[in-house]
């Protein structure tokens, strides 16, 4: 967290807030020469600095001295946003006791709940939800708290949000669903939870499904979870199959998982290429040919 200080005394106040030096902070505030709402040219306040760094007593002192809890800096961030971002649940609770709002947004649409979900701070998420945070809020690009939690593989937060009514298939503006994002990031446990709560196993982005992306990247734990829910193994909107993706990815374990699920080695992609046409790996070619032999026999 960066900030520009305007005066030597304000500088000392920011330093005290950042370091958690309560005695110095009290001395400066009680002198009457440093305002509780002193801020830098970006609008960063001492309360934001103390909240970001998790200094409970400094936060309380600033509030008692009249600091504006809901003041927004240039980016739109508040003290609650920063405390939530850093996972300081005790500070978050304190801010709520004195009237912090969950509705204030940053320029990109971020809120305390979106940022806490993004970083996987489950205790903070719990406090926010109990204090009225909206589980359906979205960033400017359409990402929900659930999407952000799925992206980071934060399973506990995913469960909390789903239990609070988050929509499991709510996609970002570009069509990316939470399951697709969790799959491509390799978060197998997150994928499992989302599937069990009704995520669309075949939801696609630009024609590729979660299985396709996981197969391409060799995320075998994800592939295994997805295969339990019988996803499409045939030709996708992108003109290819998950088996083609696995072969291109070069992970033989992924290829074997798909073959065990009866992926078709004889199904060509949009360029009339079979999976075997896309690799020079002798190991992968052997298992593909063996599958053909077994099928024909």
Coordinates of C-alpha atoms in Angstrom, one line a residue:
X1 CA 0.0 0.0 0.0
X2 CA 1.6 3.2 -1.1
X3 CA 0.7 6.8 -0.1
X4 CA 2.1 10.3 -0.3
X5 CA 2.3 12.3 2.9
X6 CA 1.7 16.0 2.9
X7 CA 3.3 17.3 6.1
X8 CA 5.9 16.1 8.6
X9 CA 3.3 15.6 11.3
X10 CA 0.9 13.9 8.9
X11 CA 3.8 11.8 7.9
X12 CA 4.4 10.8 11.5
X13 CA 0.7 10.0 11.9
X14 CA 0.8 7.7 8.8
X15 CA 3.9 6.0 10.2
X16 CA 2.3 5.4 13.5
X17 CA -0.8 4.0 11.9
X18 CA 1.3 1.7 9.7
X19 CA 3.5 0.5 12.5
X20 CA 0.8 0.2 15.1
X21 CA 2.4 2.7 17.4
X22 CA -0.6 3.6 19.4
X23 CA 1.2 5.9 21.9
X24 CA 2.6 8.1 19.1
X25 CA -0.7 8.1 17.2
X26 CA -2.6 9.3 20.4
X27 CA 0.0 12.0 21.0
X28 CA -0.3 13.4 17.5
X29 CA -4.1 13.3 17.5
X30 CA -4.4 14.8 21.0
X31 CA -2.0 17.6 20.0
X32 CA -4.7 19.0 17.7
X33 CA -2.1 19.4 14.9
X34 CA -2.9 16.1 13.1
X35 CA -6.5 15.5 12.0
X36 CA -8.0 12.1 12.4
X37 CA -8.9 12.3 8.7
X38 CA -5.5 13.5 7.5
X39 CA -5.0 12.1 4.0
X40 CA -2.5 12.0 1.2
X41 CA -2.9 13.2 -2.4
X42 CA -4.5 9.9 -3.3
X43 CA -7.1 10.2 -0.5
X44 CA -5.5 7.5 1.6
X45 CA -6.4 8.1 5.3
X46 CA -4.6 7.0 8.4
X47 CA -7.6 4.8 9.2
X48 CA -7.1 3.0 5.9
X49 CA -3.4 2.5 6.7
X50 CA -4.1 1.1 10.2
X51 CA -6.9 -1.1 8.8
X52 CA -4.7 -2.5 6.0
X53 CA -2.0 -3.4 8.5
X54 CA -4.5 -4.9 11.0
X55 CA -3.7 -2.6 14.0
X56 CA -6.9 -2.9 15.9
X57 CA -6.1 -0.4 18.7
X58 CA -5.0 2.2 16.2
X59 CA -8.1 1.7 14.1
X60 CA -10.2 2.1 17.3
X61 CA -8.4 5.3 18.3
X62 CA -8.8 6.9 15.0
X63 CA -12.5 6.1 15.0
X64 CA -12.9 7.5 18.5
X65 CA -11.1 10.6 17.4
X66 CA -13.7 11.1 14.6
X67 CA -12.2 9.4 11.5
X68 CA -14.6 9.0 8.6
X69 CA -15.1 5.2 8.4
X70 CA -16.6 5.2 5.0
X71 CA -14.3 7.7 3.3
X72 CA -13.2 6.5 -0.1
X73 CA -9.7 7.1 -1.5
X74 CA -9.1 8.0 -5.2
X75 CA -9.5 4.3 -6.3
X76 CA -12.8 4.0 -4.3
X77 CA -11.3 1.8 -1.6
X78 CA -12.3 2.2 2.0
X79 CA -10.9 1.1 5.4
X80 CA -13.3 -1.9 5.3
X81 CA -12.0 -2.8 1.8
X82 CA -8.4 -2.8 3.0
X83 CA -9.1 -4.8 6.2
X84 CA -11.0 -7.3 4.2
X85 CA -8.3 -7.6 1.6
X86 CA -5.7 -8.4 4.2
X87 CA -7.9 -10.8 6.2
X88 CA -8.1 -8.8 9.4
X89 CA -11.5 -10.0 10.7
X90 CA -11.2 -8.3 14.1
X91 CA -10.7 -5.0 12.4
X92 CA -13.6 -5.7 10.0
X93 CA -15.9 -6.4 13.0
X94 CA -14.8 -3.2 14.7
X95 CA -15.5 -1.2 11.6
X96 CA -19.0 -2.6 11.4
X97 CA -19.6 -1.7 15.0
X98 CA -19.1 1.9 14.0
X99 CA -21.2 1.9 10.8
X100 CA -19.0 0.7 8.0
X101 CA -20.9 0.2 4.7
X102 CA -20.6 -3.0 2.6
X103 CA -22.0 -1.2 -0.5
X104 CA -19.1 1.2 -1.4
X105 CA -17.3 0.2 -4.5
X106 CA -13.9 0.7 -6.1
X107 CA -13.5 2.0 -9.6
X108 CA -13.4 -1.6 -11.0
X109 CA -16.6 -2.4 -9.0
X110 CA -14.8 -4.1 -6.1
X111 CA -16.2 -4.4 -2.6
X112 CA -15.1 -5.8 0.7
X113 CA -16.8 -9.1 -0.2
X114 CA -15.3 -9.5 -3.6
X115 CA -11.8 -8.8 -2.4
X116 CA -12.1 -11.1 0.7
X117 CA -13.4 -13.8 -1.6
X118 CA -10.6 -13.3 -4.1
X119 CA -8.0 -13.8 -1.4
X120 CA -9.8 -16.6 0.4
X121 CA -10.3 -14.9 3.8
X122 CA -13.2 -17.1 5.0
X123 CA -13.5 -15.6 8.4
X124 CA -13.8 -12.2 6.9
X125 CA -16.3 -13.4 4.3
X126 CA -18.4 -14.8 7.2
X127 CA -18.4 -11.5 9.0
X128 CA -19.3 -9.6 5.8
X129 CA -22.2 -11.8 4.9
X130 CA -23.6 -11.6 8.5
X131 CA -23.4 -7.8 8.1
X132 CA -25.4 -7.6 4.9
X133 CA -22.8 -8.0 2.1
X134 CA -24.5 -8.9 -1.1
X135 CA -23.5 -12.3 -2.4
X136 CA -24.6 -11.4 -5.9
X137 CA -22.5 -8.3 -6.4
X138 CA -20.2 -8.1 -9.4
X139 CA -17.1 -6.4 -10.6
X140 CA -17.3 -4.3 -13.7
X141 CA -16.3 -7.3 -15.7
X142 CA -19.1 -9.3 -14.2
X143 CA -17.0 -11.4 -11.8
X144 CA -18.9 -12.4 -8.7
X145 CA -17.5 -13.2 -5.3
X146 CA -18.0 -16.9 -6.2
X147 CA -16.2 -16.5 -9.5
X148 CA -13.2 -14.9 -7.7
X149 CA -13.2 -17.6 -5.0
X150 CA -13.3 -20.3 -7.7
X151 CA -10.4 -18.7 -9.5
X152 CA -8.3 -18.8 -6.4
X153 CA -9.4 -22.3 -5.4
X154 CA -10.7 -21.1 -2.1
X155 CA -13.0 -24.0 -1.2
X156 CA -14.2 -22.9 2.2
X157 CA -15.2 -19.5 0.7
X158 CA -16.9 -21.2 -2.2
X159 CA -19.0 -23.3 0.2
X160 CA -19.9 -20.2 2.3
X161 CA -21.0 -18.2 -0.8
X162 CA -23.1 -21.1 -2.2
X163 CA -24.7 -21.6 1.2
X164 CA -25.6 -17.9 1.1
X165 CA -27.3 -18.2 -2.3
X166 CA -24.6 -17.5 -4.8
X167 CA -25.5 -18.6 -8.3
X168 CA -23.2 -21.5 -9.2
X169 CA -23.3 -20.8 -13.0
X170 CA -23.2 -17.0 -12.9
X171 CA -20.7 -16.2 -15.6
X172 CA -18.4 -13.2 -16.1
X173 CA -19.3 -10.8 -18.9
X174 CA -17.1 -12.7 -21.3
X175 CA -19.0 -15.9 -20.6
X176 CA -16.5 -17.5 -18.3
X177 CA -18.2 -19.5 -15.5
X178 CA -16.8 -20.3 -12.1
X179 CA -16.4 -24.0 -13.0
X180 CA -14.5 -23.2 -16.2
X181 CA -12.1 -20.9 -14.3
X182 CA -11.5 -23.3 -11.5
X183 CA -10.8 -26.1 -14.0
X184 CA -8.3 -24.2 -16.0
X185 CA -6.5 -23.1 -12.9
X186 CA -6.3 -26.7 -11.7
X187 CA -8.3 -26.4 -8.6
X188 CA -9.7 -30.0 -8.3
X189 CA -11.4 -29.6 -4.9
X190 CA -13.1 -26.4 -6.0
X191 CA -14.3 -28.2 -9.2
X192 CA -15.7 -31.0 -7.1
X193 CA -17.7 -28.7 -4.8
X194 CA -19.0 -26.7 -7.8
X195 CA -20.1 -29.8 -9.6
X196 CA -21.9 -31.2 -6.6
X197 CA -23.8 -27.9 -6.2
X198 CA -25.0 -28.1 -9.8
X199 CA -22.4 -26.4 -12.0
X200 CA -22.9 -26.9 -15.7
X201 CA -20.2 -29.4 -16.6
X202 CA -20.3 -28.4 -20.3
X203 CA -20.5 -24.6 -19.9
X204 CA -18.0 -23.2 -22.4
X205 CA -16.0 -20.2 -23.2
X206 CA -15.1 -19.5 -26.8
X207 CA -16.2 -23.1 -27.6
X208 CA -14.0 -24.8 -25.0
X209 CA -15.3 -26.5 -21.9
X210 CA -13.9 -27.0 -18.5
X211 CA -12.8 -30.5 -19.4
X212 CA -11.1 -29.3 -22.6
X213 CA -9.1 -26.7 -20.7
X214 CA -8.1 -29.1 -17.9
X215 CA -7.1 -31.8 -20.5
X216 CA -5.0 -29.3 -22.4
X217 CA -3.2 -28.2 -19.2
X218 CA -2.8 -31.7 -17.8
X219 CA -4.8 -31.0 -14.6
X220 CA -5.6 -34.6 -14.0
X221 CA -7.3 -34.1 -10.6
X222 CA -9.7 -31.8 -12.3
X223 CA -10.2 -34.2 -15.3
X224 CA -11.1 -37.0 -12.8
X225 CA -13.7 -34.9 -11.0
X226 CA -15.3 -33.8 -14.3
X227 CA -15.4 -37.3 -15.7
X228 CA -17.5 -38.4 -12.7
X229 CA -20.3 -36.1 -14.1
X230 CA -20.2 -37.5 -17.7
X231 CA -19.1 -34.3 -19.6
X232 CA -19.2 -34.2 -23.4
X233 CA -16.3 -36.1 -24.9
X234 CA -17.4 -35.4 -28.5
X235 CA -16.7 -32.5 -30.8
X236 CA -17.0 -29.1 -29.2
X237 CA -17.9 -25.7 -30.6
X238 CA -14.2 -24.9 -30.9
X239 CA -14.0 -27.7 -33.5
X240 CA -12.0 -30.1 -31.3
X241 CA -12.4 -32.6 -28.5
X242 CA -11.0 -33.0 -25.0
X243 CA -8.9 -35.9 -26.3
X244 CA -7.3 -33.7 -29.0
X245 CA -6.5 -31.2 -26.2
X246 CA -4.9 -33.9 -24.0
X247 CA -2.8 -35.1 -26.8
X248 CA -1.6 -31.6 -27.6
X249 CA -0.9 -31.0 -23.9
X250 CA 1.3 -34.1 -23.9
X251 CA 0.3 -35.5 -20.6
X252 CA -0.1 -39.2 -21.0
X253 CA -2.0 -39.6 -17.7
X254 CA -4.7 -37.2 -19.1
X255 CA -4.9 -39.2 -22.3
X256 CA -5.3 -42.4 -20.4
X257 CA -8.1 -40.9 -18.2
X258 CA -10.0 -39.8 -21.3
X259 CA -9.5 -43.1 -23.0
X260 CA -10.8 -45.0 -19.9
X261 CA -13.9 -42.8 -20.2
X262 CA -14.3 -44.0 -23.8
X263 CA -13.1 -40.9 -25.6
X264 CA -13.2 -41.6 -29.4
X265 CA -9.7 -41.9 -30.9
X266 CA -11.3 -42.0 -34.4
X267 CA -13.2 -38.7 -34.1
X268 CA -11.5 -36.0 -36.2
X269 CA -11.4 -32.3 -35.4
X270 CA -12.5 -29.5 -37.7
X271 CA -9.3 -29.8 -39.7
X272 CA -10.0 -33.5 -40.2
X273 CA -7.1 -34.4 -37.8
X274 CA -7.3 -37.4 -35.5
X275 CA -5.8 -37.1 -32.0
X276 CA -2.9 -39.3 -33.1
X277 CA -2.1 -36.7 -35.8
X278 CA -1.3 -34.1 -33.2
X279 CA 1.6 -35.7 -31.4
X280 CA 5.0 -37.3 -32.0
X281 CA 5.2 -38.8 -28.5
X282 CA 5.7 -42.6 -28.9
X283 CA 4.1 -43.2 -25.5
X284 CA 0.9 -41.4 -26.4
X285 CA 0.8 -42.9 -29.9
X286 CA 1.1 -46.4 -28.4
X287 CA -1.8 -45.9 -26.0
X288 CA -4.0 -44.4 -28.7
X289 CA -3.2 -47.3 -31.1
X290 CA -3.8 -49.8 -28.3
X291 CA -7.2 -48.3 -27.8
X292 CA -8.0 -48.7 -31.5
X293 CA -6.9 -52.4 -31.4
X294 CA -9.0 -53.1 -28.3
X295 CA -12.0 -51.4 -29.8
X296 CA -11.7 -53.3 -33.1
X297 CA -11.2 -56.6 -31.4

